[in-house]
Short mmCIF file of C-alpha atoms in Angstrom, two decimals:
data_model
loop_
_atom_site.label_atom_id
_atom_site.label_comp_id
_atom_site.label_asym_id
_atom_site.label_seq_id
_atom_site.Cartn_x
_atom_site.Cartn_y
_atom_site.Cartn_z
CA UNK A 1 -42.27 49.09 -249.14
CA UNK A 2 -40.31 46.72 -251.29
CA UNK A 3 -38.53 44.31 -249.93
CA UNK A 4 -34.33 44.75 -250.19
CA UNK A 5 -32.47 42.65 -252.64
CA UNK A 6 -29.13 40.31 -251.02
CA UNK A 7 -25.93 41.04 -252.55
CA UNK A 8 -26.17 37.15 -254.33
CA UNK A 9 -29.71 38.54 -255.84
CA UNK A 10 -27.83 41.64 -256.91
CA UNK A 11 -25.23 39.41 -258.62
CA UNK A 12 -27.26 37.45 -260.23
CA UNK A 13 -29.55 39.63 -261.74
CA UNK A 14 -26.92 41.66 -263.04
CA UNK A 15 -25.57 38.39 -264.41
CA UNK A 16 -28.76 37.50 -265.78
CA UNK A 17 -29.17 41.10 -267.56
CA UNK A 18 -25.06 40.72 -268.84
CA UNK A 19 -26.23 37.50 -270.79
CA UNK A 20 -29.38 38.57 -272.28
CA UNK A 21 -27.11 42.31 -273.81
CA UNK A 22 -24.48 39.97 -274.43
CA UNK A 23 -21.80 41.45 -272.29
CA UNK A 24 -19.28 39.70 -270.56
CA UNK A 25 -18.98 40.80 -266.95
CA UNK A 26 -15.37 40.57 -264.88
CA UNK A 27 -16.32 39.98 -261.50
CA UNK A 28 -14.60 39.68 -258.25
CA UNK A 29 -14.16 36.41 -256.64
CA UNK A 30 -11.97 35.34 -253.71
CA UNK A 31 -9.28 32.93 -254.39
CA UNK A 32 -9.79 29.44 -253.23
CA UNK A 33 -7.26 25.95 -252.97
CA UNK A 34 -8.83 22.90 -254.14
CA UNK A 35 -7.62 19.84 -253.17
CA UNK A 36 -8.15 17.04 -255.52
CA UNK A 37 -7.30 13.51 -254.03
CA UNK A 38 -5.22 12.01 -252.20
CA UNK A 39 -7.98 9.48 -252.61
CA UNK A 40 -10.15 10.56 -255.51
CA UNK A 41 -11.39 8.42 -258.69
CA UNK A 42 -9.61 11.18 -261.06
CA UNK A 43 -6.37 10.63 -259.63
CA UNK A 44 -6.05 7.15 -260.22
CA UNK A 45 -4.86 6.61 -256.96
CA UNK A 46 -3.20 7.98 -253.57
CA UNK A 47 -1.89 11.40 -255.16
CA UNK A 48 -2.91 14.46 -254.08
CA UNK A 49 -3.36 17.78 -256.73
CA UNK A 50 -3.08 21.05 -254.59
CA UNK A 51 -4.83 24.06 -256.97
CA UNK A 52 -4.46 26.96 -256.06
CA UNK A 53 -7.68 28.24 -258.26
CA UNK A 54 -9.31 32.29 -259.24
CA UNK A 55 -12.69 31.44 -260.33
CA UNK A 56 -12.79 28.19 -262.23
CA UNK A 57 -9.07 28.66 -263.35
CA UNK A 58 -5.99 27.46 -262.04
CA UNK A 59 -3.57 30.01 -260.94
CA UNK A 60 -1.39 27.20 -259.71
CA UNK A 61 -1.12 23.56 -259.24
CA UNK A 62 0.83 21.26 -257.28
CA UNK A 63 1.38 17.35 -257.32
CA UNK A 64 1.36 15.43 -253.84
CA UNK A 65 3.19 11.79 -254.19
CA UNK A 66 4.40 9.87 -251.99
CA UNK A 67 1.76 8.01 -249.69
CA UNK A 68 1.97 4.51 -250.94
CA UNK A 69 6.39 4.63 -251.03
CA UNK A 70 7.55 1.47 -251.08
CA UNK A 71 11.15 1.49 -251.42
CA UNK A 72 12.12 -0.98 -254.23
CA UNK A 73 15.19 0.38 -254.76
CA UNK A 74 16.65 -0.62 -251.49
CA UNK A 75 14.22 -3.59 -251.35
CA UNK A 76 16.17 -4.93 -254.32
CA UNK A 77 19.33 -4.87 -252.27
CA UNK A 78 18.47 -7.19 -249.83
CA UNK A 79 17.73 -9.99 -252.30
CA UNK A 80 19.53 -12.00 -255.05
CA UNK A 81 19.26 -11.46 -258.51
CA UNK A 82 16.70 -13.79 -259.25
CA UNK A 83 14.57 -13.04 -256.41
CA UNK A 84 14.61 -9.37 -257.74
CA UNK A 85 11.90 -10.18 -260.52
CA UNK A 86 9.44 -11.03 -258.40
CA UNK A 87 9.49 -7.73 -256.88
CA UNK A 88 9.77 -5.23 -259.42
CA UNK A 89 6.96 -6.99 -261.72
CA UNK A 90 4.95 -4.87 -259.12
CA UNK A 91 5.62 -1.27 -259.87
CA UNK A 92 3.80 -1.04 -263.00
CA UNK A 93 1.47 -3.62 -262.19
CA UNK A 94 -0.70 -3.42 -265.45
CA UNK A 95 2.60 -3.87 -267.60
CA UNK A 96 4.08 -6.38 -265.33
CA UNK A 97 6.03 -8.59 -267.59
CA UNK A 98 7.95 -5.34 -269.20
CA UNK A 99 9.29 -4.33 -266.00
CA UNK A 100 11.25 -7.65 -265.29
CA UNK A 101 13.31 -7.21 -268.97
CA UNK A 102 15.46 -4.52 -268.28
CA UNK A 103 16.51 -5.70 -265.21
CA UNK A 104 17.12 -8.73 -266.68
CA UNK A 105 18.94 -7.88 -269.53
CA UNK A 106 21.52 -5.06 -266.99
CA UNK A 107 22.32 -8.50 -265.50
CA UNK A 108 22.75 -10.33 -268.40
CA UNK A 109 25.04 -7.74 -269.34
CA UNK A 110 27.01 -7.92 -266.60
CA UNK A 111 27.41 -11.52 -267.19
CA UNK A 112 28.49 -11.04 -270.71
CA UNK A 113 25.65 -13.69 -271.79
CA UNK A 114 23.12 -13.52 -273.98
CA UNK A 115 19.43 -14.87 -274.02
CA UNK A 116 18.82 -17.31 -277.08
CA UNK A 117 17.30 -16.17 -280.27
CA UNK A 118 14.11 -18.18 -279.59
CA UNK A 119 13.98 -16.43 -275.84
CA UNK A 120 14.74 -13.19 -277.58
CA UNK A 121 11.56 -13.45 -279.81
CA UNK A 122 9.34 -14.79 -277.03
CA UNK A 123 10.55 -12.14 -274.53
CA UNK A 124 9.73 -9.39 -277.24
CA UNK A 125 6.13 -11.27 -277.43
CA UNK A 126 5.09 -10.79 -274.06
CA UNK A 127 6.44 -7.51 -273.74
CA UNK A 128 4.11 -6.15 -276.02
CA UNK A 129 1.02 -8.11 -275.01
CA UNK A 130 2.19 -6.31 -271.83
CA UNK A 131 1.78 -3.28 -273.39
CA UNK A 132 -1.43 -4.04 -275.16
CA UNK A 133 -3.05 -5.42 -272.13
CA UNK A 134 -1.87 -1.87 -270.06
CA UNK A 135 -3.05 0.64 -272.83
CA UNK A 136 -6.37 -0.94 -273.91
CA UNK A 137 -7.26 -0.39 -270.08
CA UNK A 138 -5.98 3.29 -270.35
CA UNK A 139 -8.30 3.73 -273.46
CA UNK A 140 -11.35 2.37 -271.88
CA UNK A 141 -11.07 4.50 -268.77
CA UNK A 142 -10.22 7.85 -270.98
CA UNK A 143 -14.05 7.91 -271.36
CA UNK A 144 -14.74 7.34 -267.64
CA UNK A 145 -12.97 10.73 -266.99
CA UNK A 146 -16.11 12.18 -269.27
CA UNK A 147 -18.68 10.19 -268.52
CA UNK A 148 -18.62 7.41 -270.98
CA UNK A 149 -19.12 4.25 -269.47
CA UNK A 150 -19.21 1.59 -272.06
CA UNK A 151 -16.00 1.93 -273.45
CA UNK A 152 -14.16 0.90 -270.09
CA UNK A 153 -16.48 -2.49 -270.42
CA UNK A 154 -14.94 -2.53 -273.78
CA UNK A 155 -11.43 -2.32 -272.64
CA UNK A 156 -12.13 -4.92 -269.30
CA UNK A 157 -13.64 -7.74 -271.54
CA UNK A 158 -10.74 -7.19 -274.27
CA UNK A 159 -7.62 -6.94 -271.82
CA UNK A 160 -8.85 -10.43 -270.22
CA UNK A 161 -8.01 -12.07 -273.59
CA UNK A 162 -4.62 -10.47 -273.38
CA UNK A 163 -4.61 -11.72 -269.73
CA UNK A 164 -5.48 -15.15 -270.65
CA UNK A 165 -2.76 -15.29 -272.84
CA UNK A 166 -0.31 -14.11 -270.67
CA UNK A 167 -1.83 -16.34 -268.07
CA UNK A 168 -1.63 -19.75 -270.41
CA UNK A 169 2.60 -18.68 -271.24
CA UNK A 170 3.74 -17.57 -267.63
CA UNK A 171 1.12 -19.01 -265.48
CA UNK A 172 0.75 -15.19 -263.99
CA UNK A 173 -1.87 -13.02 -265.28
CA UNK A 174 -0.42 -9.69 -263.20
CA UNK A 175 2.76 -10.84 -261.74
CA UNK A 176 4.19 -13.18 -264.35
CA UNK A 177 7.82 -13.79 -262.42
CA UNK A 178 9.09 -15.54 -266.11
CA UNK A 179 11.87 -14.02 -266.94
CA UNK A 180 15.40 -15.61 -266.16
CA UNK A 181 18.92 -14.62 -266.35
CA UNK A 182 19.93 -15.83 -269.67
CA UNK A 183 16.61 -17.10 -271.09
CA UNK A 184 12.70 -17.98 -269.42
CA UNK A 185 11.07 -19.87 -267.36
CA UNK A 186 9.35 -22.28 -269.82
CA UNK A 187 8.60 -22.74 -273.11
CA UNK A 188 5.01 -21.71 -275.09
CA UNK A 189 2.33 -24.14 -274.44
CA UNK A 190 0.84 -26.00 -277.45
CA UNK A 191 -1.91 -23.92 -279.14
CA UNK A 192 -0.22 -20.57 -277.79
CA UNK A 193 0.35 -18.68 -281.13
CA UNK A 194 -2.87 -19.86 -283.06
CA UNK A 195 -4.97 -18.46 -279.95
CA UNK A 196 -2.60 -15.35 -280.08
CA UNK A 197 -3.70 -14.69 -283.64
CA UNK A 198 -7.22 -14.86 -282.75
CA UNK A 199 -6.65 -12.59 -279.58
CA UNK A 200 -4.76 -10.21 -282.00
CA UNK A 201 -7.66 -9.61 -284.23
CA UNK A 202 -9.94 -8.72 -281.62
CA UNK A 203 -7.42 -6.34 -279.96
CA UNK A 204 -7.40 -4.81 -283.08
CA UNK A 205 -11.63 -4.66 -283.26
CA UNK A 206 -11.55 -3.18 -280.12
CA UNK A 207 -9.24 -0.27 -281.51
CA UNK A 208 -11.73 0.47 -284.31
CA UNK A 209 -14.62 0.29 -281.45
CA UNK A 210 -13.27 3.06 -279.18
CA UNK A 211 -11.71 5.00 -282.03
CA UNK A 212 -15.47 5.42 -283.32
CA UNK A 213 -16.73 5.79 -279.59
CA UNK A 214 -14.08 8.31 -278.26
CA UNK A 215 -12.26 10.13 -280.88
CA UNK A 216 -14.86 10.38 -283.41
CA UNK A 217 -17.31 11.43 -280.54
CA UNK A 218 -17.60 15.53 -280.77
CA UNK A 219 -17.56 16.35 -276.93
CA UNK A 220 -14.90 14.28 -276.25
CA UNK A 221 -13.20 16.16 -279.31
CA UNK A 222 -13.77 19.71 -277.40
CA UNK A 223 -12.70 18.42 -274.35
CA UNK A 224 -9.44 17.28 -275.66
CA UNK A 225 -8.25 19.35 -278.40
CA UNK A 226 -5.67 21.69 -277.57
CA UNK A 227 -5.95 21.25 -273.86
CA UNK A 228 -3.19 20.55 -271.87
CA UNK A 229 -0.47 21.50 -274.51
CA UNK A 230 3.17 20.67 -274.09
CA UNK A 231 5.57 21.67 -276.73
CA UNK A 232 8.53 19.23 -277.41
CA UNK A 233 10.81 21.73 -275.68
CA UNK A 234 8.86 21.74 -272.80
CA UNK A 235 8.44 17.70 -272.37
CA UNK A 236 12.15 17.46 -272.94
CA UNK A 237 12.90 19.79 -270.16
CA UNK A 238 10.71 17.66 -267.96
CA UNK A 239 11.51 14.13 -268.88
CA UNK A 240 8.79 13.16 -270.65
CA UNK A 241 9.14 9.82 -272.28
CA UNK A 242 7.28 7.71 -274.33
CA UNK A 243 3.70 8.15 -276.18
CA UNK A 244 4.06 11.73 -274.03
CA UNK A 245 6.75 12.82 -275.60
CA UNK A 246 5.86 11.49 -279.11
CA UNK A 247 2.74 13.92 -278.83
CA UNK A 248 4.84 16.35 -278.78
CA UNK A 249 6.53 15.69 -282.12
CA UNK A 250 9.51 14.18 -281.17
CA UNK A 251 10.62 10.92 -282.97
CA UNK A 252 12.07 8.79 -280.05
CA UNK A 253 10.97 5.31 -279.45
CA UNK A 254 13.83 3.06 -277.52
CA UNK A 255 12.22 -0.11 -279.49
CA UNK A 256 13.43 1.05 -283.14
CA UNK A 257 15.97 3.35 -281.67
CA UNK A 258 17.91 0.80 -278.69
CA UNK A 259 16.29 -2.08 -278.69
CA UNK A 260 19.07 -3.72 -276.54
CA UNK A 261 18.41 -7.71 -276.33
CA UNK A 262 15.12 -7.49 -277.97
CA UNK A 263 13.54 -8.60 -281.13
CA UNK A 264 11.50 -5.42 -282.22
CA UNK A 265 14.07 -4.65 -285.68
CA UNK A 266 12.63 -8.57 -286.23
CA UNK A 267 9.25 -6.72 -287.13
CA UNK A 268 8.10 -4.16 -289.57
CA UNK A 269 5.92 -1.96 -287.52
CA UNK A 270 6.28 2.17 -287.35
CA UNK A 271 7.03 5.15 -284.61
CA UNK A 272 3.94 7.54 -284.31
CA UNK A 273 4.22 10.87 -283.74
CA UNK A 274 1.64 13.87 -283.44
CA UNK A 275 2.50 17.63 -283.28
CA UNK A 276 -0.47 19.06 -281.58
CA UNK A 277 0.99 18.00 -278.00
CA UNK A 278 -2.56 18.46 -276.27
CA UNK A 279 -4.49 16.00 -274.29
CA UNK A 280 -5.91 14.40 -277.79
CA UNK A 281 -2.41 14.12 -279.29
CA UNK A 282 -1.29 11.84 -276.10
CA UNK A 283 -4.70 9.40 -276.26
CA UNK A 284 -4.04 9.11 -280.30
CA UNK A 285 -0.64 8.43 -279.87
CA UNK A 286 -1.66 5.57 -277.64
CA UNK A 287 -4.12 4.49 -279.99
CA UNK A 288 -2.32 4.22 -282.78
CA UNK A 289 0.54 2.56 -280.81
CA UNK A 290 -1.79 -0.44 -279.52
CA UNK A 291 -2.81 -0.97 -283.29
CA UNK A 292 1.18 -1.20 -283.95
CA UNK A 293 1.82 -3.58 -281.07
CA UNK A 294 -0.96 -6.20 -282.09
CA UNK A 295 0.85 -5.76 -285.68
CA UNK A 296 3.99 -6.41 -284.07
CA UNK A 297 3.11 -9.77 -281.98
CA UNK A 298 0.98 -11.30 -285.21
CA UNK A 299 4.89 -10.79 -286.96
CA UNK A 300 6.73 -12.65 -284.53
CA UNK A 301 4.30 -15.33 -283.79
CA UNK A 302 5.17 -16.37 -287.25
CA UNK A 303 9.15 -16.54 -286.62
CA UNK A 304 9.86 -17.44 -283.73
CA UNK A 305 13.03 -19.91 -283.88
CA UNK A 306 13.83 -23.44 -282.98
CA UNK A 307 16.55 -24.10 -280.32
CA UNK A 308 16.40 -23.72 -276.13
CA UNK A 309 14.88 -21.09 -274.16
CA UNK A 310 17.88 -21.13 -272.02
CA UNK A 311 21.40 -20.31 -272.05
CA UNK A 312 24.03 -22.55 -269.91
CA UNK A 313 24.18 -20.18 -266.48
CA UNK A 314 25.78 -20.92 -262.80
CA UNK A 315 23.00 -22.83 -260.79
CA UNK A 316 24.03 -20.14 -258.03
CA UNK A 317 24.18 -17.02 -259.77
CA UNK A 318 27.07 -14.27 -258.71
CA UNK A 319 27.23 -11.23 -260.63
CA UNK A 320 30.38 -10.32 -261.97
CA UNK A 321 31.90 -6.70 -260.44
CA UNK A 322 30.31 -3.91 -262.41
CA UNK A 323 27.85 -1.24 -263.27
CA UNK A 324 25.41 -1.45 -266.24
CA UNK A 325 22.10 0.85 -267.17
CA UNK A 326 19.31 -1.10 -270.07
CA UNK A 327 16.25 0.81 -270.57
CA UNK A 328 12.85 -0.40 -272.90
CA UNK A 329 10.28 1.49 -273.99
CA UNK A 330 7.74 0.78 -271.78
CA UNK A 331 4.06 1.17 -271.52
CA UNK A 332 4.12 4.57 -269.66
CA UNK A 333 7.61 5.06 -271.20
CA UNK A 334 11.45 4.73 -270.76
CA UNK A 335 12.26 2.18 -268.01
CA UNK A 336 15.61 1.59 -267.09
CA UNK A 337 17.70 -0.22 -264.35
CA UNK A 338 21.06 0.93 -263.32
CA UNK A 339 22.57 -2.01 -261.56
CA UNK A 340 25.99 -1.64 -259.54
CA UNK A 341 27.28 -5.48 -258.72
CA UNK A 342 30.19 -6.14 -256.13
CA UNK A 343 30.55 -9.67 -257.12
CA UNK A 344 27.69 -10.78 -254.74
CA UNK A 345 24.72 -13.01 -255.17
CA UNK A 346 22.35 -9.91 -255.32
CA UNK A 347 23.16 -6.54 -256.13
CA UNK A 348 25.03 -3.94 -254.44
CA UNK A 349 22.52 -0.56 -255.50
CA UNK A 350 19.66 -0.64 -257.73
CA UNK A 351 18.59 2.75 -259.30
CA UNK A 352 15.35 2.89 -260.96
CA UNK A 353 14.35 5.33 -263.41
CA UNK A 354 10.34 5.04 -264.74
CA UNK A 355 8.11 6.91 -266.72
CA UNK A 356 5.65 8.01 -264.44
CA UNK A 357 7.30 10.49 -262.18
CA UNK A 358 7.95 12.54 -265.08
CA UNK A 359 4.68 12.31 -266.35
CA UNK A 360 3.29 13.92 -263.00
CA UNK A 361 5.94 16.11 -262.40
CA UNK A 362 5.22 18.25 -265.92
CA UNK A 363 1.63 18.95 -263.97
CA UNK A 364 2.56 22.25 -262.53
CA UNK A 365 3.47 23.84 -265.73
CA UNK A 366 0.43 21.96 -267.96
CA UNK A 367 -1.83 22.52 -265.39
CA UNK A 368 -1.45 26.58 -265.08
CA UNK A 369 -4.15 28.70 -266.74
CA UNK A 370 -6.64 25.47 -267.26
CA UNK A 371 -9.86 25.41 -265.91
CA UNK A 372 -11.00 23.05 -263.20
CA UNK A 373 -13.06 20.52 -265.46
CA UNK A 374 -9.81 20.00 -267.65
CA UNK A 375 -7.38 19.00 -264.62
CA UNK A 376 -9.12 15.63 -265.04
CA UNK A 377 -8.85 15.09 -269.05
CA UNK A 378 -4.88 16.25 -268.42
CA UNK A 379 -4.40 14.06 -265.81
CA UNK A 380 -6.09 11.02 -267.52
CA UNK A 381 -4.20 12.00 -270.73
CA UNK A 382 -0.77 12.41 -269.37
CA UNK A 383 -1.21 8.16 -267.80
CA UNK A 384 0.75 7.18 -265.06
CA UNK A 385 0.71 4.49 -261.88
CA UNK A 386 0.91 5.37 -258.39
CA UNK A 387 3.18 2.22 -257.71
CA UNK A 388 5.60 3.54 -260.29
CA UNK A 389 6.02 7.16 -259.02
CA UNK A 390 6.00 5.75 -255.23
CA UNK A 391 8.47 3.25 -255.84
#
């Protein structure tokens, strides 16, 4: 007597028989919810992705934040003005330096002051070495997400002479504290901007390294081209800001189109965008954007002007009554600070709007119809910081 075949035997010889005609069979499966994170290497940190999944697609998808909160907002509150930098340095904590300007320049225009030219230019410096040293990492680790090791060794061993820059100017490599209320902390050490020209050639070596690596490499082509799509409409519903939004075709960059205190209209540098809007468009963007940051810090280095690095301010600094908003344009995107002052020596409420809660919260539209392989590429395209959407 022959012996009776399982139901998973049946299945997969039917399957088997399907490929060799090739037919395509529809088959039933059972629904299933995957739970990616809270604490898995795809997620970048404690965030949890709730799919909701019918065979290897995703039916539906959910973001979980909120594990790490740490209240800046009211921490703020409780602290002067100056003390406030040393706090919010730490939300985006690979783009510390940027986070302190806004801040900085909601109180400064509170004050009705005004940092010096020379501050202006060096502020603008360090806010893009910021940037460079922030993205560079998010390029290395794209090819993590597929497997690709060596460009993340790349990006670490490149980033630390960004670091080391930022290091020899502030005396901080993560959490620089050097911005002040009408100026900085200190002036550039001797031998600053020749060893920032160097830095700025390699920076820009590294670009052409993981542009041949990653985006002229075929399967990370396939695994990035039009996946995750978000038309413009779509990212503007949701907030999206920055090199997001731009990779969605719309022409909005707060350097070139606010650039509030700043020295970016001091270079010649241009605003990418990419109409595709899939998970390539975003990396590209970011690309191309770190190639037009190490442009503009090898401009400035050659004009920054004479004069202090301060402006005359109270030794004890009060506020004056008031309400202001600044924004940048960030590494992950628009930053901006709405202050409310009573007069007091630290301000009265602090609202804080950042890039990366946007960036997560687009996930349950991007995220529907995808397979389960390309929640990770959308995810490591889309770039954001736990600290930030926690805050």
């Amino acid at each position: 007597m022959a012996p009776t075949l399982s139901d998973r035997q049946q299945l997969s010889y039917i399957a088997s028989q399907a490929a060799d005609a090739r037919l395509n069979v529809e088959l039933e499966t059972e629904g299933m919810t995957l739970n990616i994170g809270p604490q898995h290497p795809a997620t970048h940190g404690t965030l949890r992705i709730i799919a909701r999944l019918d065979g290897e697609q995703v039916v539906w998808a959910e973001p979980s934040a909120g594990y790490m909160h740490r209240g800046y907002e009211k921490l703020t509150e409780v602290r002067t003005f100056p003390q406030v930098t040393t706090l919010i340095n730490r939300i985006d904590w690979l783009g510390s330096f940027a986070n302190e300007v806004p801040f900085i320049l909601a109180a400064e225009q509170l004050m009705e002051i005004e940092a010096p030219p020379r501050a202006q230019v060096i502020r603008t410096i360090l806010f893009e070495l910021s940037r460079i040293a922030n993205v560079s990492l998010f390029l290395g680790d794209l090819g993590v997400q597929m497997g690709a090791i060596t460009p993340v060794f790349l990006a670490f061993r490149d980033r630390e002479y960004v670091l080391n820059l930022i290091e020899g100017a502030t005396g901080g490599r993560f959490h620089p504290n050097f911005d002040r209320i009408g100026g900085l902390k200190d002036d550039l050490p001797k031998g600053w901007i020749d060893e920032t020209k160097q830095v700025m050639k390699k920076l820009i070596a590294f670009c052409d390294e993981i542009e041949d690596l990653l985006f002229g490499n075929e399967i990370f082509q396939s695994r990035m081209r039009g996946i995750g799509v978000i038309p413009a409409d779509i990212a503007k519903e949701y907030g999206l800001s920055g090199a997001n939004l731009r990779a969605s075709g719309v022409d909005y960059d707060l350097r070139r189109d606010n650039p509030v205190g700043l020295a970016w209209d001091k270079a010649d540098w241009k605003v990418w965008t990419h109409p595709d809007g899939d998970s390539w468009a975003r990396c590209w963007i970011r690309l191309q954007e770190t190639r037009e940051s190490c442009k503009i810090v090898q401009q400035l280095v050659e004009q920054i002007p004479a004069g202090p690095i301060m402006t005359k301010v109270p030794r004890i600094i009060k506020v004056p009554e008031g309400e202001a908003y600044v924004s940048t344009e960030n590494p992950l995107g628009e930053m901006g600070y709405y202050v409310v002052s009573k007069g007091d020596l630290g301000p009265f409420r602090v609202k804080i709007r950042s890039a990366s809660f946007n960036n997560i919260s687009v996930t349950p539209w991007v995220l529907k119809g995808v397979y389960v392989p390309d929640i990770i590429t959308i995810l490591a395209s889309l770039y954001f910081i736990l600290g930030d959407i926690d805050r």
